[in-house]
Amino acid sequence: MVEWTEEERSFIQEIFSKIKYEDVGPKSLCRALIVYPWTQRYFAHFGNLYNEDAIMGNPEVARHGAVVLHGLDAAVKNMDNIKSNYAELGELHSEKLHVDPDNFKLMADCITVVIATQMRASFTPAMQAAWYKFLSVVVSALSRQYH
Amino acid sequence: MSLTAKDKAVVKAFWGKIGGKADAIGQEALARMFIAYPQTKTYFAHWPDLSPGSESVKKHGKTVIGAITAAVEKMDDLIGGLSSLSDLHAFKLRVDPGNFKILSHNILVALAVNFPGDFTPEVHVSVDKFLAALSAALADKYR
């Protein structure tokens, strides 16, 4: 069972109160597809991902970026039950989407970098630590269903 | 994932923009790493103070970023250019190479915080590749 301090909880709530899903989500997914281009293997059906401009202008990518970020909603709303709340999504990623779980970490790092560009110095080291812990718990929960 | 001519040009241009802020970036990256990845502190048990504003973190941040800045000019032969630093890390410091990735990530976060407009996805991928190649060169002598 993951233990959260009051400070960690408030850091996570603060980050989510400051970011816009329709902005951070698309930017994070764009970054993942550009910085780690092998992740494009999961999005052949999105059409043109040929270069950076194509990716950043692709409406499917933008739409899906917001979907992925909203995937964190369940975790923010109930930080004490992340493991059980992500069982279904984990199974989806394993059994239906066949996503290598190493990619979750890449996506998490990209979300972190985008948040850093937006929150800048107010994304303090202590806040980054809580954020990393939060994303690690979500990634772990998503990865549990693989067999 | 070798560095293309484009990667080298992008890294050189971006590093030129960092200019005088390099030392602060080094300090911030170390500070973030020690707080967000506390296991990395195990290599610095001999320091009196590991807090973000401490003299040790400031000085060592400068050392590390200085070496990275020097490596920007050595991108055509990182293994050769970092040979003695690799000896140091392999035989004396014996830092587990997994930590190079952790520090690299925190350097990227520090760059994102300080250069939000310049640290575009295009710059991000080239700098990430550069730091990965640098890390590999640093680990070259390990075994």
PDB file of C-alpha atoms in Angstrom:
ATOM      1  CA  MET A   1       0.000   0.000   0.000  1.00  0.00           C
ATOM      2  CA  VAL A   2       1.515   3.326  -1.052  1.00  0.00           C
ATOM      3  CA  GLU A   3       1.882   5.904   1.692  1.00  0.00           C
ATOM      4  CA  TRP A   4       1.439   9.543   0.804  1.00  0.00           C
ATOM      5  CA  THR A   5       2.379  12.474   3.014  1.00  0.00           C
ATOM      6  CA  GLU A   6       0.024  15.433   3.219  1.00  0.00           C
ATOM      7  CA  GLU A   7       2.585  17.464   1.342  1.00  0.00           C
ATOM      8  CA  GLU A   8       2.780  14.935  -1.495  1.00  0.00           C
ATOM      9  CA  ARG A   9      -0.994  14.876  -1.790  1.00  0.00           C
ATOM     10  CA  SER A  10      -1.197  18.640  -1.966  1.00  0.00           C
ATOM     11  CA  PHE A  11       1.617  18.788  -4.552  1.00  0.00           C
ATOM     12  CA  ILE A  12      -0.269  16.398  -6.842  1.00  0.00           C
ATOM     13  CA  GLN A  13      -3.529  18.318  -6.476  1.00  0.00           C
ATOM     14  CA  GLU A  14      -1.685  21.560  -7.135  1.00  0.00           C
ATOM     15  CA  ILE A  15      -0.138  20.285 -10.352  1.00  0.00           C
ATOM     16  CA  PHE A  16      -3.485  19.072 -11.652  1.00  0.00           C
ATOM     17  CA  SER A  17      -5.162  22.358 -10.750  1.00  0.00           C
ATOM     18  CA  LYS A  18      -2.571  24.235 -12.805  1.00  0.00           C
ATOM     19  CA  ILE A  19      -2.417  22.200 -16.009  1.00  0.00           C
ATOM     20  CA  LYS A  20      -4.885  22.166 -18.899  1.00  0.00           C
ATOM     21  CA  TYR A  21      -5.578  18.666 -20.200  1.00  0.00           C
ATOM     22  CA  GLU A  22      -6.172  19.850 -23.754  1.00  0.00           C
ATOM     23  CA  ASP A  23      -2.758  21.509 -23.717  1.00  0.00           C
ATOM     24  CA  VAL A  24      -0.446  19.302 -21.648  1.00  0.00           C
ATOM     25  CA  GLY A  25      -1.919  16.054 -22.984  1.00  0.00           C
ATOM     26  CA  PRO A  26      -1.323  16.776 -26.687  1.00  0.00           C
ATOM     27  CA  LYS A  27       2.088  18.345 -26.009  1.00  0.00           C
ATOM     28  CA  SER A  28       3.186  15.308 -23.986  1.00  0.00           C
ATOM     29  CA  LEU A  29       2.121  12.791 -26.599  1.00  0.00           C
ATOM     30  CA  CYS A  30       3.753  14.865 -29.366  1.00  0.00           C
ATOM     31  CA  ARG A  31       6.966  14.921 -27.404  1.00  0.00           C
ATOM     32  CA  ALA A  32       6.887  11.154 -26.854  1.00  0.00           C
ATOM     33  CA  LEU A  33       6.305  10.501 -30.570  1.00  0.00           C
ATOM     34  CA  ILE A  34       9.150  12.869 -31.526  1.00  0.00           C
ATOM     35  CA  VAL A  35      11.709  12.153 -28.806  1.00  0.00           C
ATOM     36  CA  TYR A  36      11.096   8.381 -28.783  1.00  0.00           C
ATOM     37  CA  PRO A  37       9.991   7.753 -32.359  1.00  0.00           C
ATOM     38  CA  TRP A  38       9.607   3.998 -31.888  1.00  0.00           C
ATOM     39  CA  THR A  39       6.460   4.804 -29.893  1.00  0.00           C
ATOM     40  CA  GLN A  40       4.860   5.672 -33.239  1.00  0.00           C
ATOM     41  CA  ARG A  41       4.422   1.926 -33.746  1.00  0.00           C
ATOM     42  CA  TYR A  42       1.222   2.114 -31.728  1.00  0.00           C
ATOM     43  CA  PHE A  43      -0.293   4.900 -33.797  1.00  0.00           C
ATOM     44  CA  ALA A  44      -0.043   3.811 -37.426  1.00  0.00           C
ATOM     45  CA  HIS A  45      -3.772   4.471 -37.689  1.00  0.00           C
ATOM     46  CA  PHE A  46      -3.302   8.164 -36.881  1.00  0.00           C
ATOM     47  CA  GLY A  47      -2.247   9.000 -40.423  1.00  0.00           C
ATOM     48  CA  ASN A  48       0.617  11.395 -41.043  1.00  0.00           C
ATOM     49  CA  LEU A  49       3.374  11.135 -38.417  1.00  0.00           C
ATOM     50  CA  TYR A  50       6.093  11.668 -40.966  1.00  0.00           C
ATOM     51  CA  ASN A  51       7.916  14.516 -39.284  1.00  0.00           C
ATOM     52  CA  GLU A  52       7.778  16.853 -36.313  1.00  0.00           C
ATOM     53  CA  ASP A  53       5.426  19.333 -37.997  1.00  0.00           C
ATOM     54  CA  ALA A  54       3.088  16.551 -39.091  1.00  0.00           C
ATOM     55  CA  ILE A  55       2.970  15.121 -35.561  1.00  0.00           C
ATOM     56  CA  MET A  56       2.387  18.486 -33.922  1.00  0.00           C
ATOM     57  CA  GLY A  57      -0.384  19.328 -36.400  1.00  0.00           C
ATOM     58  CA  ASN A  58      -2.087  15.936 -36.291  1.00  0.00           C
ATOM     59  CA  PRO A  59      -5.579  16.251 -34.758  1.00  0.00           C
ATOM     60  CA  GLU A  60      -5.684  12.529 -33.833  1.00  0.00           C
ATOM     61  CA  VAL A  61      -2.509  12.952 -31.791  1.00  0.00           C
ATOM     62  CA  ALA A  62      -3.935  16.028 -30.074  1.00  0.00           C
ATOM     63  CA  ARG A  63      -7.191  14.273 -29.267  1.00  0.00           C
ATOM     64  CA  HIS A  64      -5.457  11.181 -27.959  1.00  0.00           C
ATOM     65  CA  GLY A  65      -2.987  13.186 -25.897  1.00  0.00           C
ATOM     66  CA  ALA A  66      -5.895  14.597 -23.905  1.00  0.00           C
ATOM     67  CA  VAL A  67      -7.361  11.085 -23.527  1.00  0.00           C
ATOM     68  CA  VAL A  68      -4.083   9.760 -22.113  1.00  0.00           C
ATOM     69  CA  LEU A  69      -3.783  12.610 -19.635  1.00  0.00           C
ATOM     70  CA  HIS A  70      -7.393  12.108 -18.529  1.00  0.00           C
ATOM     71  CA  GLY A  71      -6.302   8.537 -17.847  1.00  0.00           C
ATOM     72  CA  LEU A  72      -4.579   9.974 -14.788  1.00  0.00           C
ATOM     73  CA  ASP A  73      -7.877  11.271 -13.377  1.00  0.00           C
ATOM     74  CA  ALA A  74      -8.664   8.036 -11.549  1.00  0.00           C
ATOM     75  CA  ALA A  75      -5.298   8.227  -9.804  1.00  0.00           C
ATOM     76  CA  VAL A  76      -5.624  11.873  -8.742  1.00  0.00           C
ATOM     77  CA  LYS A  77      -9.141  11.356  -7.400  1.00  0.00           C
ATOM     78  CA  ASN A  78      -8.171   8.312  -5.367  1.00  0.00           C
ATOM     79  CA  MET A  79      -4.470   8.204  -4.623  1.00  0.00           C
ATOM     80  CA  ASP A  80      -4.948   5.436  -2.072  1.00  0.00           C
ATOM     81  CA  ASN A  81      -6.372   2.948  -4.539  1.00  0.00           C
ATOM     82  CA  ILE A  82      -4.331   3.363  -7.675  1.00  0.00           C
ATOM     83  CA  LYS A  83      -3.384  -0.306  -7.936  1.00  0.00           C
ATOM     84  CA  SER A  84      -6.964  -1.612  -8.044  1.00  0.00           C
ATOM     85  CA  ASN A  85      -8.346   1.298 -10.078  1.00  0.00           C
ATOM     86  CA  TYR A  86      -5.929   0.656 -12.941  1.00  0.00           C
ATOM     87  CA  ALA A  87      -6.444  -3.082 -13.249  1.00  0.00           C
ATOM     88  CA  GLU A  88      -8.801  -2.669 -16.188  1.00  0.00           C
ATOM     89  CA  LEU A  89      -6.698  -0.095 -18.051  1.00  0.00           C
ATOM     90  CA  GLY A  90      -3.636  -2.259 -17.444  1.00  0.00           C
ATOM     91  CA  GLU A  91      -5.341  -5.234 -18.981  1.00  0.00           C
ATOM     92  CA  LEU A  92      -6.415  -3.117 -21.954  1.00  0.00           C
ATOM     93  CA  HIS A  93      -2.829  -2.015 -22.613  1.00  0.00           C
ATOM     94  CA  SER A  94      -1.520  -5.559 -22.280  1.00  0.00           C
ATOM     95  CA  GLU A  95      -4.148  -7.730 -23.917  1.00  0.00           C
ATOM     96  CA  LYS A  96      -5.694  -5.443 -26.491  1.00  0.00           C
ATOM     97  CA  LEU A  97      -3.202  -2.669 -27.263  1.00  0.00           C
ATOM     98  CA  HIS A  98      -0.060  -4.796 -26.726  1.00  0.00           C
ATOM     99  CA  VAL A  99       1.971  -1.828 -25.508  1.00  0.00           C
ATOM    100  CA  ASP A 100       5.455  -2.589 -24.152  1.00  0.00           C
ATOM    101  CA  PRO A 101       5.237  -1.284 -20.566  1.00  0.00           C
ATOM    102  CA  ASP A 102       8.653   0.384 -20.941  1.00  0.00           C
ATOM    103  CA  ASN A 103       6.755   2.958 -23.001  1.00  0.00           C
ATOM    104  CA  PHE A 104       4.759   4.064 -19.956  1.00  0.00           C
ATOM    105  CA  LYS A 105       7.947   5.403 -18.461  1.00  0.00           C
ATOM    106  CA  LEU A 106       8.801   7.294 -21.638  1.00  0.00           C
ATOM    107  CA  MET A 107       5.352   8.898 -21.665  1.00  0.00           C
ATOM    108  CA  ALA A 108       5.686   9.768 -17.968  1.00  0.00           C
ATOM    109  CA  ASP A 109       9.030  11.492 -18.618  1.00  0.00           C
ATOM    110  CA  CYS A 110       7.527  13.519 -21.465  1.00  0.00           C
ATOM    111  CA  ILE A 111       4.563  14.634 -19.320  1.00  0.00           C
ATOM    112  CA  THR A 112       7.095  15.703 -16.678  1.00  0.00           C
ATOM    113  CA  VAL A 113       9.148  17.753 -19.157  1.00  0.00           C
ATOM    114  CA  VAL A 114       6.033  19.521 -20.500  1.00  0.00           C
ATOM    115  CA  ILE A 115       4.889  20.361 -16.974  1.00  0.00           C
ATOM    116  CA  ALA A 116       8.402  21.673 -16.279  1.00  0.00           C
ATOM    117  CA  THR A 117       8.205  24.031 -19.275  1.00  0.00           C
ATOM    118  CA  GLN A 118       4.861  25.371 -18.017  1.00  0.00           C
ATOM    119  CA  MET A 119       5.301  25.549 -14.268  1.00  0.00           C
ATOM    120  CA  ARG A 120       9.011  26.382 -14.482  1.00  0.00           C
ATOM    121  CA  ALA A 121      10.537  27.253 -11.093  1.00  0.00           C
ATOM    122  CA  SER A 122       7.265  26.574  -9.289  1.00  0.00           C
ATOM    123  CA  PHE A 123       7.799  22.924 -10.253  1.00  0.00           C
ATOM    124  CA  THR A 124      10.193  22.623  -7.330  1.00  0.00           C
ATOM    125  CA  PRO A 125      12.466  19.619  -6.712  1.00  0.00           C
ATOM    126  CA  ALA A 126      10.172  18.494  -3.876  1.00  0.00           C
ATOM    127  CA  MET A 127       7.162  18.748  -6.185  1.00  0.00           C
ATOM    128  CA  GLN A 128       9.078  16.851  -8.897  1.00  0.00           C
ATOM    129  CA  ALA A 129       9.817  14.089  -6.361  1.00  0.00           C
ATOM    130  CA  ALA A 130       6.118  13.737  -5.482  1.00  0.00           C
ATOM    131  CA  TRP A 131       5.163  13.841  -9.153  1.00  0.00           C
ATOM    132  CA  TYR A 132       7.714  11.153 -10.040  1.00  0.00           C
ATOM    133  CA  LYS A 133       6.423   8.972  -7.222  1.00  0.00           C
ATOM    134  CA  PHE A 134       2.823   9.491  -8.382  1.00  0.00           C
ATOM    135  CA  LEU A 135       3.603   8.596 -12.001  1.00  0.00           C
ATOM    136  CA  SER A 136       5.703   5.601 -10.893  1.00  0.00           C
ATOM    137  CA  VAL A 137       2.745   4.246  -8.939  1.00  0.00           C
ATOM    138  CA  VAL A 138       0.441   4.662 -11.944  1.00  0.00           C
ATOM    139  CA  VAL A 139       3.007   3.047 -14.287  1.00  0.00           C
ATOM    140  CA  SER A 140       3.438   0.165 -11.868  1.00  0.00           C
ATOM    141  CA  ALA A 141      -0.342  -0.339 -11.636  1.00  0.00           C
ATOM    142  CA  LEU A 142      -0.669  -0.323 -15.425  1.00  0.00           C
ATOM    143  CA  SER A 143       2.193  -2.798 -15.778  1.00  0.00           C
ATOM    144  CA  ARG A 144       0.887  -5.333 -13.281  1.00  0.00           C
ATOM    145  CA  GLN A 145      -1.527  -7.113 -15.624  1.00  0.00           C
ATOM    146  CA  TYR A 146       1.102  -8.202 -18.128  1.00  0.00           C
ATOM    147  CA  HIS A 147       1.755 -11.907 -18.291  1.00  0.00           C
TER     148      HIS A 147
ATOM    149  CA  MET B   1      20.989   5.708 -32.048  1.00  0.00           C
ATOM    150  CA  SER B   2      24.032   7.594 -33.252  1.00  0.00           C
ATOM    151  CA  LEU B   3      24.250  11.369 -33.429  1.00  0.00           C
ATOM    152  CA  THR B   4      23.374  12.686 -36.878  1.00  0.00           C
ATOM    153  CA  ALA B   5      24.839  15.874 -38.319  1.00  0.00           C
ATOM    154  CA  LYS B   6      21.520  17.506 -37.497  1.00  0.00           C
ATOM    155  CA  ASP B   7      21.667  16.355 -33.851  1.00  0.00           C
ATOM    156  CA  LYS B   8      25.166  17.801 -33.475  1.00  0.00           C
ATOM    157  CA  ALA B   9      24.136  21.119 -35.020  1.00  0.00           C
ATOM    158  CA  VAL B  10      21.016  21.346 -32.836  1.00  0.00           C
ATOM    159  CA  VAL B  11      22.956  20.540 -29.656  1.00  0.00           C
ATOM    160  CA  LYS B  12      25.709  23.042 -30.480  1.00  0.00           C
ATOM    161  CA  ALA B  13      23.200  25.800 -31.244  1.00  0.00           C
ATOM    162  CA  PHE B  14      21.126  25.145 -28.114  1.00  0.00           C
ATOM    163  CA  TRP B  15      24.184  24.882 -25.860  1.00  0.00           C
ATOM    164  CA  GLY B  16      25.322  28.227 -27.228  1.00  0.00           C
ATOM    165  CA  LYS B  17      22.029  29.703 -25.999  1.00  0.00           C
ATOM    166  CA  ILE B  18      22.558  28.279 -22.496  1.00  0.00           C
ATOM    167  CA  GLY B  19      25.721  30.351 -22.182  1.00  0.00           C
ATOM    168  CA  GLY B  20      26.366  31.673 -18.685  1.00  0.00           C
ATOM    169  CA  LYS B  21      23.429  29.802 -17.223  1.00  0.00           C
ATOM    170  CA  ALA B  22      25.236  26.469 -17.557  1.00  0.00           C
ATOM    171  CA  ASP B  23      26.554  26.388 -13.983  1.00  0.00           C
ATOM    172  CA  ALA B  24      23.081  27.085 -12.588  1.00  0.00           C
ATOM    173  CA  ILE B  25      21.649  24.317 -14.783  1.00  0.00           C
ATOM    174  CA  GLY B  26      24.231  21.874 -13.445  1.00  0.00           C
ATOM    175  CA  GLN B  27      23.448  22.860  -9.880  1.00  0.00           C
ATOM    176  CA  GLU B  28      19.686  22.616 -10.409  1.00  0.00           C
ATOM    177  CA  ALA B  29      19.934  19.220 -12.146  1.00  0.00           C
ATOM    178  CA  LEU B  30      21.939  17.779  -9.243  1.00  0.00           C
ATOM    179  CA  ALA B  31      19.617  19.325  -6.654  1.00  0.00           C
ATOM    180  CA  ARG B  32      16.540  17.901  -8.406  1.00  0.00           C
ATOM    181  CA  MET B  33      18.190  14.499  -8.724  1.00  0.00           C
ATOM    182  CA  PHE B  34      19.101  14.281  -5.030  1.00  0.00           C
ATOM    183  CA  ILE B  35      15.552  15.172  -4.000  1.00  0.00           C
ATOM    184  CA  ALA B  36      13.520  13.214  -6.569  1.00  0.00           C
ATOM    185  CA  TYR B  37      15.895  10.183  -6.726  1.00  0.00           C
ATOM    186  CA  PRO B  38      17.352   9.980  -3.221  1.00  0.00           C
ATOM    187  CA  GLN B  39      19.214   6.741  -3.954  1.00  0.00           C
ATOM    188  CA  THR B  40      21.693   8.861  -5.935  1.00  0.00           C
ATOM    189  CA  LYS B  41      22.814  10.492  -2.694  1.00  0.00           C
ATOM    190  CA  THR B  42      24.550   7.272  -1.709  1.00  0.00           C
ATOM    191  CA  TYR B  43      27.536   8.307  -3.825  1.00  0.00           C
ATOM    192  CA  PHE B  44      27.987  11.525  -1.870  1.00  0.00           C
ATOM    193  CA  ALA B  45      27.899  10.368   1.735  1.00  0.00           C
ATOM    194  CA  HIS B  46      31.225  12.139   2.211  1.00  0.00           C
ATOM    195  CA  TRP B  47      29.677  15.562   1.627  1.00  0.00           C
ATOM    196  CA  PRO B  48      28.638  17.565   4.682  1.00  0.00           C
ATOM    197  CA  ASP B  49      25.614  19.070   2.994  1.00  0.00           C
ATOM    198  CA  LEU B  50      23.584  17.789   0.040  1.00  0.00           C
ATOM    199  CA  SER B  51      20.881  20.440   0.098  1.00  0.00           C
ATOM    200  CA  PRO B  52      20.106  22.381  -3.114  1.00  0.00           C
ATOM    201  CA  GLY B  53      21.844  25.620  -2.144  1.00  0.00           C
ATOM    202  CA  SER B  54      24.908  24.003  -0.571  1.00  0.00           C
ATOM    203  CA  GLU B  55      28.445  24.774  -1.668  1.00  0.00           C
ATOM    204  CA  SER B  56      29.051  21.105  -2.525  1.00  0.00           C
ATOM    205  CA  VAL B  57      26.067  20.896  -4.866  1.00  0.00           C
ATOM    206  CA  LYS B  58      26.962  24.235  -6.472  1.00  0.00           C
ATOM    207  CA  LYS B  59      30.586  23.254  -7.032  1.00  0.00           C
ATOM    208  CA  HIS B  60      29.844  19.764  -8.267  1.00  0.00           C
ATOM    209  CA  GLY B  61      27.036  20.959 -10.538  1.00  0.00           C
ATOM    210  CA  LYS B  62      29.578  23.266 -12.142  1.00  0.00           C
ATOM    211  CA  THR B  63      32.085  20.419 -12.532  1.00  0.00           C
ATOM    212  CA  VAL B  64      29.567  18.096 -14.148  1.00  0.00           C
ATOM    213  CA  ILE B  65      28.056  20.659 -16.524  1.00  0.00           C
ATOM    214  CA  GLY B  66      31.564  21.866 -17.407  1.00  0.00           C
ATOM    215  CA  ALA B  67      32.460  18.374 -18.569  1.00  0.00           C
ATOM    216  CA  ILE B  68      29.231  18.128 -20.549  1.00  0.00           C
ATOM    217  CA  THR B  69      29.852  21.528 -22.191  1.00  0.00           C
ATOM    218  CA  ALA B  70      33.349  20.347 -23.131  1.00  0.00           C
ATOM    219  CA  ALA B  71      31.811  17.179 -24.585  1.00  0.00           C
ATOM    220  CA  VAL B  72      29.651  19.301 -26.939  1.00  0.00           C
ATOM    221  CA  GLU B  73      32.887  19.998 -28.857  1.00  0.00           C
ATOM    222  CA  LYS B  74      33.821  16.304 -28.827  1.00  0.00           C
ATOM    223  CA  MET B  75      30.676  14.888 -30.373  1.00  0.00           C
ATOM    224  CA  ASP B  76      32.613  13.405 -33.305  1.00  0.00           C
ATOM    225  CA  ASP B  77      34.476  11.109 -30.901  1.00  0.00           C
ATOM    226  CA  LEU B  78      32.877  10.973 -27.473  1.00  0.00           C
ATOM    227  CA  ILE B  79      34.524   7.681 -26.494  1.00  0.00           C
ATOM    228  CA  GLY B  80      37.982   9.068 -27.241  1.00  0.00           C
ATOM    229  CA  GLY B  81      37.204  12.479 -25.812  1.00  0.00           C
ATOM    230  CA  LEU B  82      35.809  11.115 -22.538  1.00  0.00           C
ATOM    231  CA  SER B  83      38.393   8.352 -22.099  1.00  0.00           C
ATOM    232  CA  SER B  84      39.989   9.668 -18.913  1.00  0.00           C
ATOM    233  CA  LEU B  85      36.614  10.547 -17.393  1.00  0.00           C
ATOM    234  CA  SER B  86      35.513   7.022 -18.192  1.00  0.00           C
ATOM    235  CA  ASP B  87      38.580   5.660 -16.380  1.00  0.00           C
ATOM    236  CA  LEU B  88      37.646   7.800 -13.379  1.00  0.00           C
ATOM    237  CA  HIS B  89      34.037   6.611 -13.265  1.00  0.00           C
ATOM    238  CA  ALA B  90      34.917   2.966 -13.960  1.00  0.00           C
ATOM    239  CA  PHE B  91      37.819   2.417 -11.616  1.00  0.00           C
ATOM    240  CA  LYS B  92      37.575   5.048  -8.943  1.00  0.00           C
ATOM    241  CA  LEU B  93      34.024   6.355  -8.580  1.00  0.00           C
ATOM    242  CA  ARG B  94      32.284   3.168  -9.732  1.00  0.00           C
ATOM    243  CA  VAL B  95      28.940   4.876 -10.197  1.00  0.00           C
ATOM    244  CA  ASP B  96      26.342   2.386 -11.420  1.00  0.00           C
ATOM    245  CA  PRO B  97      25.753   3.453 -15.039  1.00  0.00           C
ATOM    246  CA  GLY B  98      21.980   3.368 -14.504  1.00  0.00           C
ATOM    247  CA  ASN B  99      22.442   6.643 -12.680  1.00  0.00           C
ATOM    248  CA  PHE B 100      23.690   8.402 -15.810  1.00  0.00           C
ATOM    249  CA  LYS B 101      20.177   8.082 -17.201  1.00  0.00           C
ATOM    250  CA  ILE B 102      18.724   9.549 -14.022  1.00  0.00           C
ATOM    251  CA  LEU B 103      21.043  12.553 -14.078  1.00  0.00           C
ATOM    252  CA  SER B 104      20.362  13.026 -17.794  1.00  0.00           C
ATOM    253  CA  HIS B 105      16.620  13.177 -17.106  1.00  0.00           C
ATOM    254  CA  ASN B 106      17.139  15.808 -14.427  1.00  0.00           C
ATOM    255  CA  ILE B 107      19.332  17.850 -16.759  1.00  0.00           C
ATOM    256  CA  LEU B 108      16.455  17.765 -19.267  1.00  0.00           C
ATOM    257  CA  VAL B 109      13.997  18.924 -16.569  1.00  0.00           C
ATOM    258  CA  ALA B 110      16.346  21.772 -15.564  1.00  0.00           C
ATOM    259  CA  LEU B 111      16.639  22.791 -19.234  1.00  0.00           C
ATOM    260  CA  ALA B 112      12.844  22.655 -19.631  1.00  0.00           C
ATOM    261  CA  VAL B 113      12.345  24.838 -16.548  1.00  0.00           C
ATOM    262  CA  ASN B 114      14.918  27.433 -17.631  1.00  0.00           C
ATOM    263  CA  PHE B 115      14.479  27.445 -21.414  1.00  0.00           C
ATOM    264  CA  PRO B 116      10.798  26.565 -21.935  1.00  0.00           C
ATOM    265  CA  GLY B 117      10.596  28.238 -25.330  1.00  0.00           C
ATOM    266  CA  ASP B 118      13.914  26.974 -26.721  1.00  0.00           C
ATOM    267  CA  PHE B 119      13.630  23.426 -25.404  1.00  0.00           C
ATOM    268  CA  THR B 120      11.357  22.315 -28.240  1.00  0.00           C
ATOM    269  CA  PRO B 121      10.704  18.632 -29.038  1.00  0.00           C
ATOM    270  CA  GLU B 122      13.349  18.905 -31.793  1.00  0.00           C
ATOM    271  CA  VAL B 123      15.958  20.160 -29.326  1.00  0.00           C
ATOM    272  CA  HIS B 124      14.779  17.668 -26.687  1.00  0.00           C
ATOM    273  CA  VAL B 125      15.383  14.620 -28.893  1.00  0.00           C
ATOM    274  CA  SER B 126      18.879  15.758 -29.958  1.00  0.00           C
ATOM    275  CA  VAL B 127      19.954  16.684 -26.431  1.00  0.00           C
ATOM    276  CA  ASP B 128      18.544  13.388 -25.090  1.00  0.00           C
ATOM    277  CA  LYS B 129      20.527  11.480 -27.731  1.00  0.00           C
ATOM    278  CA  PHE B 130      23.659  13.476 -26.906  1.00  0.00           C
ATOM    279  CA  LEU B 131      23.368  12.769 -23.184  1.00  0.00           C
ATOM    280  CA  ALA B 132      22.754   9.070 -23.927  1.00  0.00           C
ATOM    281  CA  ALA B 133      25.837   8.902 -26.169  1.00  0.00           C
ATOM    282  CA  LEU B 134      27.829  10.761 -23.518  1.00  0.00           C
ATOM    283  CA  SER B 135      26.645   8.303 -20.846  1.00  0.00           C
ATOM    284  CA  ALA B 136      27.670   5.366 -23.021  1.00  0.00           C
ATOM    285  CA  ALA B 137      31.112   6.913 -23.523  1.00  0.00           C
ATOM    286  CA  LEU B 138      31.399   7.437 -19.772  1.00  0.00           C
ATOM    287  CA  ALA B 139      30.564   3.776 -19.167  1.00  0.00           C
ATOM    288  CA  ASP B 140      32.936   2.588 -21.884  1.00  0.00           C
ATOM    289  CA  LYS B 141      35.696   1.342 -19.590  1.00  0.00           C
ATOM    290  CA  TYR B 142      33.428  -0.304 -17.033  1.00  0.00           C
ATOM    291  CA  ARG B 143      33.994  -3.861 -18.221  1.00  0.00           C
TER     292      ARG B 143
END
